[in-house]
Amino acid sequence: MNQKKIILVTGATGAQGGSVARALLAENKFAVRILTRNAASEKAIALESEGAEIAEGDMDNMDSLKAAMKDCYGVFGVTNFWEHFDKEYQQGINLINAVHESGIQHFVLHTLPDYSKLSKGKYSVPHCDMKAALQEYTKRKGIPATFVHIAFYYENFLS
Ligand code: NAP
């Protein structure tokens, strides 16, 4: 029986979640479960071979999120603006509600500053402002959380 606490890593087949999942696997302190829409993808299979458990699910589907979070201690959350655009917000709300309903003890969520607020409404930067709204929603829910603001990736220069 696995005695380690389980962390569900979302976005693990991508850049951010992938680095979180690999760092956790290397540390070997927590058991790593990853959320993916496609358990048969090359990236999911690679993570499985490194020791991750795969949970198939979709941020559009609350039931799949709650099933993926079953028995988890923590969740790393990253939502993806560049594939879903405005739908990112509802997917983030689904993720946060699932975290709340699952009684997750520590939620780490990738968010960004609210540029609309900072510029007093002069500039709107949807992929940042929506994440800021998700940060506020998480706080209102009283979820034990850490928010991580990540800058432009160095890796962007490689691709
Ligand atoms: P990425 O490499 O493109 O990977 C996207 C990940 O999101 C994949 O693991 C994918 O999983 C998952 N995903 C997408 N839609 C999903 C859904 N409906 N349900 C469940 N999982 C879903 O993305 P990334 O760069 O790690 O993260 C993107 C976010 O980072 C964006 O919101 C962006 O604003 C933010 N960001 C980017 C930068 C930058 O410099 N690029 C800097 C700061 C912040 P599957 O395909 O396996 O399901």
Short mmCIF file of C-alpha atoms and ligand atoms in Angstrom, two decimals:
data_model
loop_
_atom_site.label_atom_id
_atom_site.label_comp_id
_atom_site.label_asym_id
_atom_site.label_seq_id
_atom_site.Cartn_x
_atom_site.Cartn_y
_atom_site.Cartn_z
CA MET A 1 0.00 0.00 0.00
CA ASN A 2 1.27 3.46 -0.90
CA GLN A 3 1.81 5.43 2.32
CA LYS A 4 2.95 8.64 0.66
CA LYS A 5 0.61 11.60 0.45
CA ILE A 6 -0.67 12.09 -3.07
CA ILE A 7 -0.32 15.29 -5.08
CA LEU A 8 -2.45 15.72 -8.20
CA VAL A 9 -0.51 17.72 -10.79
CA THR A 10 -2.60 19.32 -13.52
CA GLY A 11 -0.99 20.37 -16.80
CA ALA A 12 1.66 17.71 -16.20
CA THR A 13 1.95 16.88 -19.89
CA GLY A 14 2.80 20.55 -20.46
CA ALA A 15 5.59 22.93 -19.52
CA GLN A 16 4.66 24.09 -16.01
CA GLY A 17 2.94 21.02 -14.67
CA GLY A 18 5.57 18.83 -16.32
CA SER A 19 8.37 20.48 -14.38
CA VAL A 20 6.35 20.25 -11.15
CA ALA A 21 5.58 16.55 -11.70
CA ARG A 22 9.21 15.72 -12.52
CA ALA A 23 10.54 17.67 -9.53
CA LEU A 24 8.10 15.85 -7.21
CA LEU A 25 8.98 12.48 -8.73
CA ALA A 26 12.70 13.20 -8.31
CA GLU A 27 12.19 14.26 -4.69
CA ASN A 28 10.22 11.07 -4.01
CA LYS A 29 8.49 12.48 -0.93
CA PHE A 30 4.96 12.53 -2.36
CA ALA A 31 3.17 10.17 -4.70
CA VAL A 32 2.42 11.93 -7.98
CA ARG A 33 -0.84 11.62 -9.85
CA ILE A 34 -1.25 13.56 -13.09
CA LEU A 35 -4.38 14.87 -14.77
CA THR A 36 -4.55 14.53 -18.54
CA ARG A 37 -7.31 14.39 -21.12
CA ASN A 38 -5.44 11.61 -22.90
CA ALA A 39 -3.80 8.85 -20.88
CA ALA A 40 -2.45 7.34 -24.10
CA SER A 41 -0.40 10.39 -25.11
CA GLU A 42 3.36 10.05 -25.38
CA LYS A 43 3.90 12.59 -22.58
CA ALA A 44 1.46 10.88 -20.22
CA ILE A 45 3.04 7.48 -20.86
CA ALA A 46 6.51 8.95 -20.27
CA LEU A 47 5.41 10.33 -16.88
CA GLU A 48 3.79 7.00 -16.02
CA SER A 49 7.08 5.25 -16.76
CA GLU A 50 8.79 7.70 -14.37
CA GLY A 51 6.40 6.66 -11.59
CA ALA A 52 3.33 8.91 -11.92
CA GLU A 53 -0.20 7.58 -11.66
CA ILE A 54 -2.45 8.76 -14.51
CA ALA A 55 -5.93 10.19 -13.93
CA GLU A 56 -7.85 10.86 -17.11
CA GLY A 57 -10.03 13.94 -16.78
CA ASP A 58 -10.93 17.33 -18.15
CA MET A 59 -11.28 20.71 -16.47
CA ASP A 60 -14.63 21.03 -18.27
CA ASN A 61 -15.86 18.05 -16.27
CA MET A 62 -16.22 18.46 -12.48
CA ASP A 63 -16.88 14.75 -11.86
CA SER A 64 -13.63 13.82 -13.57
CA LEU A 65 -11.75 16.42 -11.50
CA LYS A 66 -13.21 15.13 -8.23
CA ALA A 67 -12.39 11.53 -9.22
CA ALA A 68 -8.81 12.58 -9.99
CA MET A 69 -8.53 14.30 -6.58
CA LYS A 70 -9.81 11.32 -4.61
CA ASP A 71 -7.53 10.68 -1.59
CA CYS A 72 -5.18 13.52 -2.61
CA TYR A 73 -3.40 15.68 -0.05
CA GLY A 74 -2.43 18.44 -2.48
CA VAL A 75 -3.14 19.77 -5.96
CA PHE A 76 -0.98 21.81 -8.32
CA GLY A 77 -3.24 23.77 -10.64
CA VAL A 78 -2.48 25.46 -13.92
CA THR A 79 -5.16 26.57 -16.37
CA ASN A 80 -4.44 27.10 -20.04
CA PHE A 81 -5.54 30.35 -21.64
CA TRP A 82 -3.87 29.74 -25.00
CA GLU A 83 -5.96 26.68 -25.85
CA HIS A 84 -9.30 27.73 -24.33
CA PHE A 85 -9.20 31.56 -24.17
CA ASP A 86 -12.21 32.89 -22.18
CA LYS A 87 -13.18 29.35 -21.17
CA GLU A 88 -10.06 29.34 -18.98
CA TYR A 89 -12.05 31.14 -16.29
CA GLN A 90 -14.81 28.53 -15.98
CA GLN A 91 -12.25 25.72 -16.11
CA GLY A 92 -10.39 27.43 -13.26
CA ILE A 93 -13.63 27.74 -11.29
CA ASN A 94 -14.32 24.04 -11.85
CA LEU A 95 -10.81 23.20 -10.64
CA ILE A 96 -11.15 25.37 -7.52
CA ASN A 97 -14.62 24.03 -6.70
CA ALA A 98 -13.33 20.46 -7.06
CA VAL A 99 -10.40 21.28 -4.75
CA HIS A 100 -12.82 22.78 -2.23
CA GLU A 101 -15.28 19.88 -2.36
CA SER A 102 -12.45 17.33 -2.14
CA GLY A 103 -11.05 18.85 1.08
CA ILE A 104 -7.58 19.32 -0.40
CA GLN A 105 -5.14 20.39 2.32
CA HIS A 106 -2.77 22.44 0.16
CA PHE A 107 -3.59 23.89 -3.24
CA VAL A 108 -0.81 25.48 -5.30
CA LEU A 109 -2.30 27.52 -8.13
CA HIS A 110 -0.52 29.31 -10.96
CA THR A 111 -1.99 32.80 -11.15
CA LEU A 112 -0.85 36.21 -12.41
CA PRO A 113 -1.36 39.86 -11.44
CA ASP A 114 -4.52 41.79 -12.31
CA TYR A 115 -3.27 44.29 -14.90
CA SER A 116 -6.72 45.77 -15.41
CA LYS A 117 -6.83 46.68 -11.71
CA LEU A 118 -3.18 47.79 -11.58
CA SER A 119 -3.69 50.14 -14.55
CA LYS A 120 -7.04 51.34 -13.13
CA GLY A 121 -8.91 49.89 -16.10
CA LYS A 122 -6.61 51.30 -18.79
CA TYR A 123 -5.23 47.92 -19.90
CA SER A 124 -6.94 44.57 -20.06
CA VAL A 125 -4.70 41.49 -20.20
CA PRO A 126 -7.21 38.62 -20.16
CA HIS A 127 -4.76 35.73 -19.64
CA CYS A 128 -3.46 37.50 -16.53
CA ASP A 129 -6.62 39.23 -15.25
CA MET A 130 -8.61 35.98 -15.37
CA LYS A 131 -5.95 34.20 -13.34
CA ALA A 132 -6.05 37.03 -10.79
CA ALA A 133 -9.82 36.57 -10.54
CA LEU A 134 -9.25 32.83 -9.94
CA GLN A 135 -6.81 33.73 -7.16
CA GLU A 136 -9.47 35.90 -5.50
CA TYR A 137 -12.09 33.16 -5.89
CA THR A 138 -9.75 30.66 -4.22
CA LYS A 139 -9.24 33.06 -1.30
CA ARG A 140 -12.99 33.63 -0.93
CA LYS A 141 -13.49 29.86 -0.70
CA GLY A 142 -11.04 29.75 2.22
CA ILE A 143 -8.90 27.10 0.56
CA PRO A 144 -5.39 26.65 2.05
CA ALA A 145 -3.45 27.85 -0.96
CA THR A 146 -0.18 29.14 -2.36
CA PHE A 147 -0.27 31.28 -5.50
CA VAL A 148 2.65 31.14 -7.90
CA HIS A 149 3.19 33.99 -10.35
CA ILE A 150 5.37 32.73 -13.18
CA ALA A 151 7.13 35.04 -15.63
CA PHE A 152 7.82 34.51 -19.34
CA TYR A 153 9.57 31.11 -19.60
CA TYR A 154 13.23 30.95 -20.60
CA GLU A 155 12.15 27.88 -22.61
CA ASN A 156 10.06 30.13 -24.87
CA PHE A 157 13.33 31.12 -26.56
CA LEU A 158 13.95 27.49 -27.46
CA SER A 159 10.60 27.04 -29.20
P1 NAP B 1 1.29 23.77 -22.12
O1 NAP B 1 2.75 23.37 -22.10
O2 NAP B 1 0.69 24.20 -23.42
O3 NAP B 1 0.43 22.53 -21.57
C1 NAP B 1 -0.96 22.63 -21.40
C2 NAP B 1 -1.39 21.64 -20.35
O4 NAP B 1 -2.75 21.91 -19.99
C3 NAP B 1 -1.32 20.21 -20.83
O5 NAP B 1 -0.74 19.42 -19.82
C4 NAP B 1 -2.78 19.82 -21.03
O6 NAP B 1 -3.02 18.47 -20.70
C5 NAP B 1 -3.48 20.69 -19.99
N1 NAP B 1 -4.87 21.00 -20.35
C6 NAP B 1 -5.31 21.83 -21.33
N2 NAP B 1 -6.65 21.85 -21.35
C7 NAP B 1 -7.07 21.04 -20.37
C8 NAP B 1 -8.35 20.65 -19.90
N3 NAP B 1 -9.49 21.11 -20.47
N4 NAP B 1 -8.43 19.80 -18.86
C9 NAP B 1 -7.30 19.31 -18.28
N5 NAP B 1 -6.06 19.63 -18.67
C10 NAP B 1 -5.94 20.48 -19.71
O7 NAP B 1 0.96 24.90 -21.06
P2 NAP B 1 1.84 25.62 -19.94
O8 NAP B 1 2.75 26.58 -20.61
O9 NAP B 1 2.40 24.65 -18.97
O10 NAP B 1 0.70 26.44 -19.18
C11 NAP B 1 -0.13 27.31 -19.86
C12 NAP B 1 -0.46 28.50 -18.98
O11 NAP B 1 0.75 29.12 -18.53
C13 NAP B 1 -1.25 29.56 -19.75
O12 NAP B 1 -2.46 29.83 -19.07
C14 NAP B 1 -0.32 30.77 -19.76
O13 NAP B 1 -1.05 31.97 -19.62
C15 NAP B 1 0.56 30.52 -18.55
N6 NAP B 1 1.90 31.15 -18.61
C16 NAP B 1 2.71 31.00 -19.65
C17 NAP B 1 3.97 31.63 -19.68
C18 NAP B 1 4.91 31.49 -20.84
O14 NAP B 1 5.96 32.16 -20.85
N7 NAP B 1 4.58 30.67 -21.83
C19 NAP B 1 4.37 32.40 -18.58
C20 NAP B 1 3.51 32.51 -17.48
C21 NAP B 1 2.28 31.90 -17.52
P3 NAP B 1 -3.48 17.30 -21.75
O15 NAP B 1 -3.32 17.86 -23.15
O16 NAP B 1 -2.57 16.16 -21.45
O17 NAP B 1 -4.89 17.04 -21.38
#
